Amino acid sequence: MPIDESRTFIPVRIAVLTVSDTRGLAEDRSGDALVERLESAGHILAARYIERDEKSAIVARLHAWIDDPQIDVILTTGGTGVTGRDVTPEALAQVQDKEIPGFGELFRWLSYQSIGTSTIQSRATACVARGTYIFALPGSTGAVKDAWDGILSTQLDSRFRPCNFVELMPRLLER
């Protein structure tokens, strides 16, 4: 499944949200990995923030970014596990219009190749909310690299064939 070099690359404006009770910007290796990858691919870092594992705070941040016309995609890292403080998927459920179930399925398939059956503990998910894509990734650096390298790098590239998320952006708000 190739990149069609005859097509024009369209940079996407991406916000990165790290969900953590313990990390600050200096310790945010998974957020750093996402920023490095998205910028190396030619995309634009539109915003970056660290939010505590509080569902209402995550939902508020997501709503603000969804309504920001300068943000096309939100990547979250952290809060997708099964412990009591892991609430990122529940926050996405509160803002989403449409779930993208294939993202979590494909992520876990890719992750299985790295960490085996431990991937079952991940609740990585994705959705569309008022025309904005949101991808919720686990908090480990390896997981965000797997998600970007194995899925997002091509699906957020307008040149990827046979289809990609970028070419659908103008149609996300259709009724």
Short mmCIF file of N, CA and C in Angstrom, two decimals:
data_model
loop_
_atom_site.label_atom_id
_atom_site.label_comp_id
_atom_site.label_asym_id
_atom_site.label_seq_id
_atom_site.Cartn_x
_atom_site.Cartn_y
_atom_site.Cartn_z
N MET A 1 0.85 -1.17 0.00
CA MET A 1 0.00 0.00 0.00
C MET A 1 0.90 1.24 0.00
N PRO A 2 1.05 1.81 -1.13
CA PRO A 2 2.10 2.83 -1.30
C PRO A 2 1.65 4.27 -1.08
N ILE A 3 2.66 5.09 -0.97
CA ILE A 3 2.50 6.54 -1.02
C ILE A 3 2.56 6.91 -2.49
N ASP A 4 1.56 7.63 -2.95
CA ASP A 4 1.51 8.08 -4.35
C ASP A 4 2.20 9.44 -4.44
N GLU A 5 3.45 9.43 -4.87
CA GLU A 5 4.26 10.65 -4.92
C GLU A 5 3.71 11.69 -5.89
N SER A 6 2.79 11.29 -6.78
CA SER A 6 2.21 12.27 -7.71
C SER A 6 1.15 13.14 -7.03
N ARG A 7 0.72 12.74 -5.85
CA ARG A 7 -0.28 13.51 -5.10
C ARG A 7 0.41 14.50 -4.18
N THR A 8 -0.27 15.57 -3.84
CA THR A 8 0.27 16.61 -2.98
C THR A 8 0.11 16.22 -1.51
N PHE A 9 1.18 16.40 -0.74
CA PHE A 9 1.10 16.18 0.70
C PHE A 9 0.36 17.35 1.34
N ILE A 10 -0.61 17.05 2.19
CA ILE A 10 -1.37 18.08 2.90
C ILE A 10 -1.04 17.95 4.38
N PRO A 11 -0.34 18.94 4.96
CA PRO A 11 -0.04 18.86 6.40
C PRO A 11 -1.32 18.97 7.22
N VAL A 12 -1.37 18.18 8.28
CA VAL A 12 -2.51 18.15 9.18
C VAL A 12 -2.10 18.84 10.48
N ARG A 13 -3.03 19.60 11.07
CA ARG A 13 -2.77 20.30 12.34
C ARG A 13 -3.20 19.37 13.48
N ILE A 14 -2.22 18.95 14.27
CA ILE A 14 -2.42 17.91 15.27
C ILE A 14 -2.14 18.44 16.67
N ALA A 15 -3.06 18.16 17.60
CA ALA A 15 -2.88 18.48 19.02
C ALA A 15 -2.53 17.18 19.75
N VAL A 16 -1.61 17.28 20.70
CA VAL A 16 -1.18 16.12 21.48
C VAL A 16 -1.57 16.34 22.94
N LEU A 17 -2.36 15.43 23.46
CA LEU A 17 -2.81 15.49 24.86
C LEU A 17 -2.27 14.28 25.60
N THR A 18 -1.44 14.53 26.59
CA THR A 18 -0.95 13.45 27.45
C THR A 18 -1.84 13.42 28.69
N VAL A 19 -2.36 12.24 29.00
CA VAL A 19 -3.21 12.06 30.16
C VAL A 19 -2.37 11.34 31.22
N SER A 20 -2.09 12.05 32.32
CA SER A 20 -1.24 11.46 33.35
C SER A 20 -1.38 12.21 34.66
N ASP A 21 -1.36 11.47 35.74
CA ASP A 21 -1.35 12.06 37.08
C ASP A 21 0.07 12.33 37.55
N THR A 22 1.06 11.75 36.87
CA THR A 22 2.42 11.80 37.39
C THR A 22 3.42 12.50 36.47
N ARG A 23 3.13 12.64 35.20
CA ARG A 23 4.11 13.20 34.27
C ARG A 23 3.94 14.69 34.07
N GLY A 24 5.07 15.37 33.95
CA GLY A 24 5.10 16.75 33.49
C GLY A 24 5.72 16.74 32.11
N LEU A 25 5.85 17.91 31.51
CA LEU A 25 6.40 18.01 30.17
C LEU A 25 7.80 17.40 30.08
N ALA A 26 8.61 17.57 31.11
CA ALA A 26 9.99 17.06 31.08
C ALA A 26 10.03 15.52 31.07
N GLU A 27 9.01 14.86 31.60
CA GLU A 27 8.98 13.40 31.67
C GLU A 27 8.08 12.76 30.61
N ASP A 28 7.54 13.56 29.74
CA ASP A 28 6.53 13.07 28.79
C ASP A 28 7.17 12.49 27.53
N ARG A 29 7.77 11.31 27.68
CA ARG A 29 8.46 10.69 26.54
C ARG A 29 7.49 10.25 25.44
N SER A 30 6.32 9.79 25.80
CA SER A 30 5.37 9.37 24.76
C SER A 30 4.86 10.58 23.98
N GLY A 31 4.59 11.67 24.68
CA GLY A 31 4.20 12.90 23.98
C GLY A 31 5.32 13.41 23.09
N ASP A 32 6.56 13.34 23.61
CA ASP A 32 7.72 13.75 22.80
C ASP A 32 7.84 12.91 21.54
N ALA A 33 7.63 11.60 21.67
CA ALA A 33 7.73 10.71 20.51
C ALA A 33 6.68 11.07 19.46
N LEU A 34 5.47 11.37 19.91
CA LEU A 34 4.42 11.77 18.95
C LEU A 34 4.77 13.07 18.26
N VAL A 35 5.23 14.06 19.03
CA VAL A 35 5.57 15.36 18.45
C VAL A 35 6.69 15.18 17.42
N GLU A 36 7.72 14.42 17.79
CA GLU A 36 8.83 14.19 16.86
C GLU A 36 8.35 13.55 15.57
N ARG A 37 7.50 12.54 15.69
CA ARG A 37 7.03 11.81 14.51
C ARG A 37 6.12 12.68 13.65
N LEU A 38 5.19 13.39 14.25
CA LEU A 38 4.27 14.17 13.44
C LEU A 38 4.99 15.32 12.73
N GLU A 39 5.93 15.96 13.43
CA GLU A 39 6.68 17.05 12.80
C GLU A 39 7.62 16.52 11.72
N SER A 40 8.26 15.38 11.95
CA SER A 40 9.14 14.78 10.94
C SER A 40 8.37 14.40 9.68
N ALA A 41 7.10 14.05 9.85
CA ALA A 41 6.26 13.69 8.71
C ALA A 41 5.78 14.92 7.94
N GLY A 42 5.98 16.12 8.51
CA GLY A 42 5.55 17.34 7.83
C GLY A 42 4.26 17.93 8.33
N HIS A 43 3.73 17.35 9.42
CA HIS A 43 2.50 17.88 10.01
C HIS A 43 2.82 19.03 10.97
N ILE A 44 1.78 19.68 11.47
CA ILE A 44 1.93 20.86 12.31
C ILE A 44 1.45 20.53 13.73
N LEU A 45 2.28 20.79 14.72
CA LEU A 45 1.86 20.65 16.11
C LEU A 45 1.01 21.88 16.45
N ALA A 46 -0.28 21.66 16.61
CA ALA A 46 -1.22 22.76 16.83
C ALA A 46 -1.35 23.11 18.31
N ALA A 47 -1.16 22.13 19.19
CA ALA A 47 -1.27 22.35 20.63
C ALA A 47 -0.71 21.13 21.34
N ARG A 48 -0.31 21.35 22.59
CA ARG A 48 0.16 20.24 23.42
C ARG A 48 -0.17 20.57 24.86
N TYR A 49 -0.65 19.54 25.59
CA TYR A 49 -1.04 19.77 26.97
C TYR A 49 -0.95 18.46 27.74
N ILE A 50 -0.74 18.56 29.04
CA ILE A 50 -0.81 17.40 29.93
C ILE A 50 -2.00 17.61 30.85
N GLU A 51 -2.89 16.62 30.86
CA GLU A 51 -4.12 16.69 31.66
C GLU A 51 -4.13 15.53 32.63
N ARG A 52 -4.59 15.78 33.84
CA ARG A 52 -4.71 14.71 34.84
C ARG A 52 -5.77 13.70 34.41
N ASP A 53 -5.69 12.50 34.99
CA ASP A 53 -6.65 11.44 34.71
C ASP A 53 -7.98 11.75 35.39
N GLU A 54 -8.61 12.82 34.95
CA GLU A 54 -9.93 13.22 35.45
C GLU A 54 -10.84 13.34 34.23
N LYS A 55 -11.87 12.52 34.18
CA LYS A 55 -12.72 12.47 32.99
C LYS A 55 -13.28 13.84 32.61
N SER A 56 -13.76 14.60 33.58
CA SER A 56 -14.36 15.90 33.26
C SER A 56 -13.33 16.86 32.67
N ALA A 57 -12.10 16.82 33.17
CA ALA A 57 -11.04 17.70 32.64
C ALA A 57 -10.65 17.27 31.22
N ILE A 58 -10.57 15.97 30.98
CA ILE A 58 -10.24 15.47 29.64
C ILE A 58 -11.35 15.87 28.67
N VAL A 59 -12.60 15.67 29.06
CA VAL A 59 -13.73 16.02 28.20
C VAL A 59 -13.71 17.51 27.87
N ALA A 60 -13.46 18.36 28.87
CA ALA A 60 -13.41 19.81 28.64
C ALA A 60 -12.30 20.16 27.65
N ARG A 61 -11.12 19.57 27.83
CA ARG A 61 -10.00 19.83 26.91
C ARG A 61 -10.36 19.36 25.50
N LEU A 62 -10.95 18.18 25.39
CA LEU A 62 -11.34 17.66 24.07
C LEU A 62 -12.35 18.59 23.40
N HIS A 63 -13.37 19.03 24.14
CA HIS A 63 -14.36 19.94 23.56
C HIS A 63 -13.71 21.22 23.05
N ALA A 64 -12.81 21.79 23.83
CA ALA A 64 -12.13 23.02 23.41
C ALA A 64 -11.34 22.80 22.14
N TRP A 65 -10.63 21.70 22.06
CA TRP A 65 -9.82 21.43 20.88
C TRP A 65 -10.66 21.03 19.68
N ILE A 66 -11.76 20.31 19.91
CA ILE A 66 -12.66 19.95 18.81
C ILE A 66 -13.23 21.22 18.17
N ASP A 67 -13.55 22.19 18.99
CA ASP A 67 -14.14 23.44 18.49
C ASP A 67 -13.11 24.42 17.94
N ASP A 68 -11.83 24.11 18.07
CA ASP A 68 -10.78 24.98 17.56
C ASP A 68 -10.57 24.70 16.07
N PRO A 69 -10.84 25.67 15.20
CA PRO A 69 -10.68 25.41 13.76
C PRO A 69 -9.23 25.20 13.33
N GLN A 70 -8.28 25.46 14.23
CA GLN A 70 -6.87 25.25 13.91
C GLN A 70 -6.38 23.85 14.28
N ILE A 71 -7.30 22.97 14.70
CA ILE A 71 -6.95 21.59 15.06
C ILE A 71 -7.79 20.63 14.23
N ASP A 72 -7.11 19.75 13.49
CA ASP A 72 -7.78 18.74 12.66
C ASP A 72 -7.84 17.38 13.34
N VAL A 73 -6.80 17.08 14.13
CA VAL A 73 -6.64 15.76 14.73
C VAL A 73 -6.15 15.94 16.17
N ILE A 74 -6.66 15.11 17.06
CA ILE A 74 -6.19 15.07 18.45
C ILE A 74 -5.62 13.68 18.70
N LEU A 75 -4.39 13.64 19.20
CA LEU A 75 -3.78 12.39 19.62
C LEU A 75 -3.65 12.44 21.13
N THR A 76 -4.26 11.48 21.81
CA THR A 76 -4.08 11.41 23.26
C THR A 76 -3.17 10.23 23.55
N THR A 77 -2.41 10.34 24.62
CA THR A 77 -1.57 9.25 25.08
C THR A 77 -1.77 9.10 26.58
N GLY A 78 -2.09 7.89 27.00
CA GLY A 78 -2.31 7.62 28.41
C GLY A 78 -3.77 7.46 28.76
N GLY A 79 -4.01 6.74 29.85
CA GLY A 79 -5.37 6.58 30.37
C GLY A 79 -6.22 5.57 29.63
N THR A 80 -5.59 4.66 28.85
CA THR A 80 -6.37 3.69 28.09
C THR A 80 -6.34 2.29 28.68
N GLY A 81 -5.75 2.15 29.86
CA GLY A 81 -5.67 0.84 30.50
C GLY A 81 -6.97 0.46 31.20
N VAL A 82 -6.86 -0.48 32.13
CA VAL A 82 -8.05 -1.01 32.79
C VAL A 82 -8.14 -0.65 34.27
N THR A 83 -7.20 0.18 34.76
CA THR A 83 -7.27 0.53 36.18
C THR A 83 -8.33 1.60 36.43
N GLY A 84 -8.61 1.82 37.68
CA GLY A 84 -9.65 2.78 38.05
C GLY A 84 -9.42 4.20 37.55
N ARG A 85 -8.17 4.63 37.45
CA ARG A 85 -7.86 6.00 37.01
C ARG A 85 -7.83 6.14 35.49
N ASP A 86 -7.87 5.03 34.75
CA ASP A 86 -7.82 5.07 33.29
C ASP A 86 -9.20 5.39 32.72
N VAL A 87 -9.38 6.64 32.29
CA VAL A 87 -10.72 7.09 31.86
C VAL A 87 -10.73 7.76 30.48
N THR A 88 -9.64 7.66 29.74
CA THR A 88 -9.61 8.32 28.43
C THR A 88 -10.67 7.78 27.48
N PRO A 89 -10.87 6.46 27.34
CA PRO A 89 -11.93 5.98 26.43
C PRO A 89 -13.32 6.48 26.84
N GLU A 90 -13.56 6.57 28.15
CA GLU A 90 -14.86 7.09 28.62
C GLU A 90 -15.02 8.57 28.26
N ALA A 91 -13.93 9.31 28.32
CA ALA A 91 -13.98 10.72 27.92
C ALA A 91 -14.28 10.84 26.43
N LEU A 92 -13.64 10.02 25.60
CA LEU A 92 -13.93 10.04 24.17
C LEU A 92 -15.39 9.70 23.90
N ALA A 93 -15.90 8.74 24.65
CA ALA A 93 -17.30 8.34 24.45
C ALA A 93 -18.26 9.51 24.69
N GLN A 94 -17.87 10.44 25.55
CA GLN A 94 -18.73 11.59 25.84
C GLN A 94 -18.71 12.65 24.74
N VAL A 95 -17.69 12.65 23.90
CA VAL A 95 -17.60 13.69 22.88
C VAL A 95 -17.82 13.16 21.46
N GLN A 96 -17.74 11.88 21.25
CA GLN A 96 -17.73 11.32 19.90
C GLN A 96 -19.08 11.37 19.20
N ASP A 97 -19.00 11.54 17.88
CA ASP A 97 -20.15 11.37 17.00
C ASP A 97 -20.15 9.98 16.40
N LYS A 98 -18.95 9.54 15.99
CA LYS A 98 -18.80 8.21 15.39
C LYS A 98 -17.53 7.56 15.91
N GLU A 99 -17.66 6.32 16.34
CA GLU A 99 -16.49 5.55 16.73
C GLU A 99 -15.79 5.01 15.48
N ILE A 100 -14.49 4.81 15.58
CA ILE A 100 -13.71 4.17 14.51
C ILE A 100 -13.15 2.88 15.11
N PRO A 101 -13.96 1.81 15.19
CA PRO A 101 -13.54 0.60 15.90
C PRO A 101 -12.32 -0.07 15.29
N GLY A 102 -12.13 0.04 13.99
CA GLY A 102 -10.99 -0.60 13.35
C GLY A 102 -9.65 -0.12 13.86
N PHE A 103 -9.59 1.13 14.35
CA PHE A 103 -8.32 1.64 14.85
C PHE A 103 -7.83 0.82 16.05
N GLY A 104 -8.69 0.63 17.04
CA GLY A 104 -8.30 -0.14 18.22
C GLY A 104 -7.99 -1.59 17.88
N GLU A 105 -8.77 -2.15 16.97
CA GLU A 105 -8.53 -3.53 16.55
C GLU A 105 -7.16 -3.67 15.89
N LEU A 106 -6.86 -2.77 14.95
CA LEU A 106 -5.58 -2.82 14.25
C LEU A 106 -4.43 -2.51 15.20
N PHE A 107 -4.63 -1.54 16.10
CA PHE A 107 -3.58 -1.22 17.06
C PHE A 107 -3.22 -2.45 17.89
N ARG A 108 -4.22 -3.15 18.42
CA ARG A 108 -3.94 -4.31 19.26
C ARG A 108 -3.28 -5.44 18.45
N TRP A 109 -3.64 -5.58 17.18
CA TRP A 109 -3.00 -6.57 16.33
C TRP A 109 -1.51 -6.23 16.15
N LEU A 110 -1.21 -4.97 15.88
CA LEU A 110 0.18 -4.54 15.74
C LEU A 110 0.93 -4.69 17.07
N SER A 111 0.30 -4.27 18.14
CA SER A 111 0.91 -4.32 19.46
C SER A 111 1.19 -5.75 19.89
N TYR A 112 0.34 -6.66 19.50
CA TYR A 112 0.54 -8.08 19.83
C TYR A 112 1.90 -8.58 19.34
N GLN A 113 2.33 -8.06 18.20
CA GLN A 113 3.61 -8.47 17.63
C GLN A 113 4.78 -7.99 18.50
N SER A 114 4.57 -6.94 19.30
CA SER A 114 5.63 -6.41 20.17
C SER A 114 5.54 -6.95 21.60
N ILE A 115 4.32 -6.99 22.15
CA ILE A 115 4.18 -7.30 23.57
C ILE A 115 3.31 -8.52 23.86
N GLY A 116 2.93 -9.23 22.81
CA GLY A 116 2.15 -10.45 23.01
C GLY A 116 0.77 -10.18 23.60
N THR A 117 0.33 -11.11 24.43
CA THR A 117 -1.04 -11.02 24.95
C THR A 117 -1.25 -9.84 25.89
N SER A 118 -0.20 -9.18 26.33
CA SER A 118 -0.37 -7.99 27.18
C SER A 118 -1.15 -6.89 26.47
N THR A 119 -1.22 -6.95 25.14
CA THR A 119 -1.96 -5.94 24.39
C THR A 119 -3.44 -5.93 24.74
N ILE A 120 -3.93 -7.02 25.28
CA ILE A 120 -5.36 -7.09 25.63
C ILE A 120 -5.73 -6.09 26.72
N GLN A 121 -4.73 -5.60 27.45
CA GLN A 121 -4.98 -4.61 28.50
C GLN A 121 -5.19 -3.20 27.95
N SER A 122 -4.97 -3.01 26.65
CA SER A 122 -5.12 -1.69 26.04
C SER A 122 -6.53 -1.48 25.54
N ARG A 123 -7.06 -0.30 25.85
CA ARG A 123 -8.37 0.09 25.32
C ARG A 123 -8.19 1.23 24.32
N ALA A 124 -7.10 1.18 23.53
CA ALA A 124 -6.87 2.18 22.49
C ALA A 124 -8.11 2.26 21.62
N THR A 125 -8.48 3.48 21.26
CA THR A 125 -9.72 3.68 20.51
C THR A 125 -9.59 4.95 19.68
N ALA A 126 -10.57 5.17 18.82
CA ALA A 126 -10.58 6.37 17.99
C ALA A 126 -12.01 6.74 17.65
N CYS A 127 -12.19 8.01 17.29
CA CYS A 127 -13.52 8.48 16.93
C CYS A 127 -13.41 9.75 16.08
N VAL A 128 -14.57 10.17 15.60
CA VAL A 128 -14.72 11.48 14.98
C VAL A 128 -15.69 12.25 15.85
N ALA A 129 -15.33 13.50 16.16
CA ALA A 129 -16.19 14.36 16.98
C ALA A 129 -16.28 15.73 16.30
N ARG A 130 -17.46 16.06 15.81
CA ARG A 130 -17.71 17.35 15.15
C ARG A 130 -16.63 17.69 14.13
N GLY A 131 -16.26 16.71 13.32
CA GLY A 131 -15.32 16.92 12.24
C GLY A 131 -13.86 16.79 12.61
N THR A 132 -13.56 16.41 13.85
CA THR A 132 -12.18 16.26 14.31
C THR A 132 -11.92 14.79 14.62
N TYR A 133 -10.82 14.27 14.11
CA TYR A 133 -10.41 12.91 14.45
C TYR A 133 -9.74 12.93 15.83
N ILE A 134 -10.05 11.90 16.64
CA ILE A 134 -9.40 11.73 17.93
C ILE A 134 -8.92 10.29 18.04
N PHE A 135 -7.64 10.12 18.35
CA PHE A 135 -7.04 8.81 18.52
C PHE A 135 -6.50 8.71 19.94
N ALA A 136 -6.99 7.74 20.71
CA ALA A 136 -6.55 7.54 22.10
C ALA A 136 -5.57 6.38 22.14
N LEU A 137 -4.31 6.72 22.47
CA LEU A 137 -3.22 5.74 22.48
C LEU A 137 -2.80 5.45 23.91
N PRO A 138 -2.24 4.28 24.15
CA PRO A 138 -1.69 4.00 25.48
C PRO A 138 -0.56 4.98 25.81
N GLY A 139 -0.14 5.00 27.07
CA GLY A 139 0.85 5.96 27.52
C GLY A 139 2.30 5.55 27.34
N SER A 140 2.56 4.33 26.91
CA SER A 140 3.95 3.92 26.76
C SER A 140 4.53 4.44 25.45
N THR A 141 5.82 4.72 25.48
CA THR A 141 6.49 5.21 24.29
C THR A 141 6.43 4.18 23.16
N GLY A 142 6.60 2.91 23.51
CA GLY A 142 6.52 1.86 22.50
C GLY A 142 5.15 1.82 21.83
N ALA A 143 4.11 2.00 22.62
CA ALA A 143 2.75 1.95 22.07
C ALA A 143 2.49 3.12 21.12
N VAL A 144 2.93 4.32 21.48
CA VAL A 144 2.68 5.46 20.58
C VAL A 144 3.50 5.31 19.30
N LYS A 145 4.70 4.74 19.41
CA LYS A 145 5.50 4.49 18.20
C LYS A 145 4.80 3.46 17.32
N ASP A 146 4.28 2.39 17.92
CA ASP A 146 3.55 1.38 17.15
C ASP A 146 2.35 2.00 16.44
N ALA A 147 1.59 2.82 17.16
CA ALA A 147 0.40 3.43 16.58
C ALA A 147 0.76 4.39 15.45
N TRP A 148 1.77 5.24 15.68
CA TRP A 148 2.14 6.20 14.63
C TRP A 148 2.75 5.47 13.44
N ASP A 149 3.76 4.65 13.71
CA ASP A 149 4.50 4.01 12.62
C ASP A 149 3.64 3.02 11.84
N GLY A 150 2.74 2.33 12.55
CA GLY A 150 1.97 1.27 11.91
C GLY A 150 0.62 1.67 11.36
N ILE A 151 0.08 2.82 11.80
CA ILE A 151 -1.26 3.21 11.36
C ILE A 151 -1.32 4.68 10.96
N LEU A 152 -1.01 5.55 11.91
CA LEU A 152 -1.26 6.98 11.72
C LEU A 152 -0.37 7.63 10.67
N SER A 153 0.87 7.18 10.55
CA SER A 153 1.77 7.80 9.57
C SER A 153 1.22 7.70 8.16
N THR A 154 0.53 6.63 7.84
CA THR A 154 -0.05 6.49 6.50
C THR A 154 -1.47 7.04 6.43
N GLN A 155 -2.27 6.79 7.45
CA GLN A 155 -3.65 7.26 7.39
C GLN A 155 -3.76 8.79 7.50
N LEU A 156 -2.73 9.44 8.03
CA LEU A 156 -2.73 10.90 8.08
C LEU A 156 -1.86 11.49 6.96
N ASP A 157 -1.54 10.69 5.97
CA ASP A 157 -0.79 11.15 4.80
C ASP A 157 -1.74 11.17 3.61
N SER A 158 -1.98 12.36 3.07
CA SER A 158 -2.93 12.55 1.97
C SER A 158 -2.53 11.80 0.70
N ARG A 159 -1.31 11.32 0.64
CA ARG A 159 -0.83 10.62 -0.56
C ARG A 159 -1.00 9.11 -0.47
N PHE A 160 -1.40 8.61 0.70
CA PHE A 160 -1.51 7.16 0.89
C PHE A 160 -2.69 6.60 0.10
N ARG A 161 -2.44 5.49 -0.61
CA ARG A 161 -3.46 4.84 -1.40
C ARG A 161 -3.72 3.45 -0.86
N PRO A 162 -4.91 2.92 -0.91
CA PRO A 162 -6.00 3.40 -1.73
C PRO A 162 -6.84 4.51 -1.11
N CYS A 163 -6.74 4.71 0.22
CA CYS A 163 -7.51 5.79 0.84
C CYS A 163 -6.86 6.16 2.16
N ASN A 164 -7.26 7.31 2.70
CA ASN A 164 -6.68 7.80 3.95
C ASN A 164 -7.67 8.71 4.66
N PHE A 165 -7.41 9.00 5.92
CA PHE A 165 -8.30 9.85 6.71
C PHE A 165 -8.30 11.30 6.22
N VAL A 166 -7.19 11.78 5.69
CA VAL A 166 -7.08 13.18 5.29
C VAL A 166 -8.06 13.51 4.17
N GLU A 167 -8.18 12.62 3.18
CA GLU A 167 -9.07 12.91 2.06
C GLU A 167 -10.54 12.92 2.48
N LEU A 168 -10.84 12.36 3.64
CA LEU A 168 -12.23 12.35 4.13
C LEU A 168 -12.56 13.60 4.95
N MET A 169 -11.56 14.36 5.37
CA MET A 169 -11.78 15.51 6.25
C MET A 169 -12.84 16.48 5.75
N PRO A 170 -12.85 16.85 4.47
CA PRO A 170 -13.86 17.80 4.01
C PRO A 170 -15.29 17.27 4.12
N ARG A 171 -15.44 15.95 4.27
CA ARG A 171 -16.77 15.34 4.29
C ARG A 171 -17.23 14.91 5.69
N LEU A 172 -16.42 15.15 6.71
CA LEU A 172 -16.75 14.64 8.04
C LEU A 172 -18.00 15.26 8.63
N LEU A 173 -18.36 16.45 8.22
CA LEU A 173 -19.55 17.12 8.78
C LEU A 173 -20.78 16.99 7.88
N GLU A 174 -20.70 16.16 6.84
CA GLU A 174 -21.86 15.96 5.95
C GLU A 174 -23.05 15.42 6.74
N ARG A 175 -24.20 15.79 6.29
CA ARG A 175 -25.45 15.24 6.85
C ARG A 175 -26.27 14.63 5.75
#
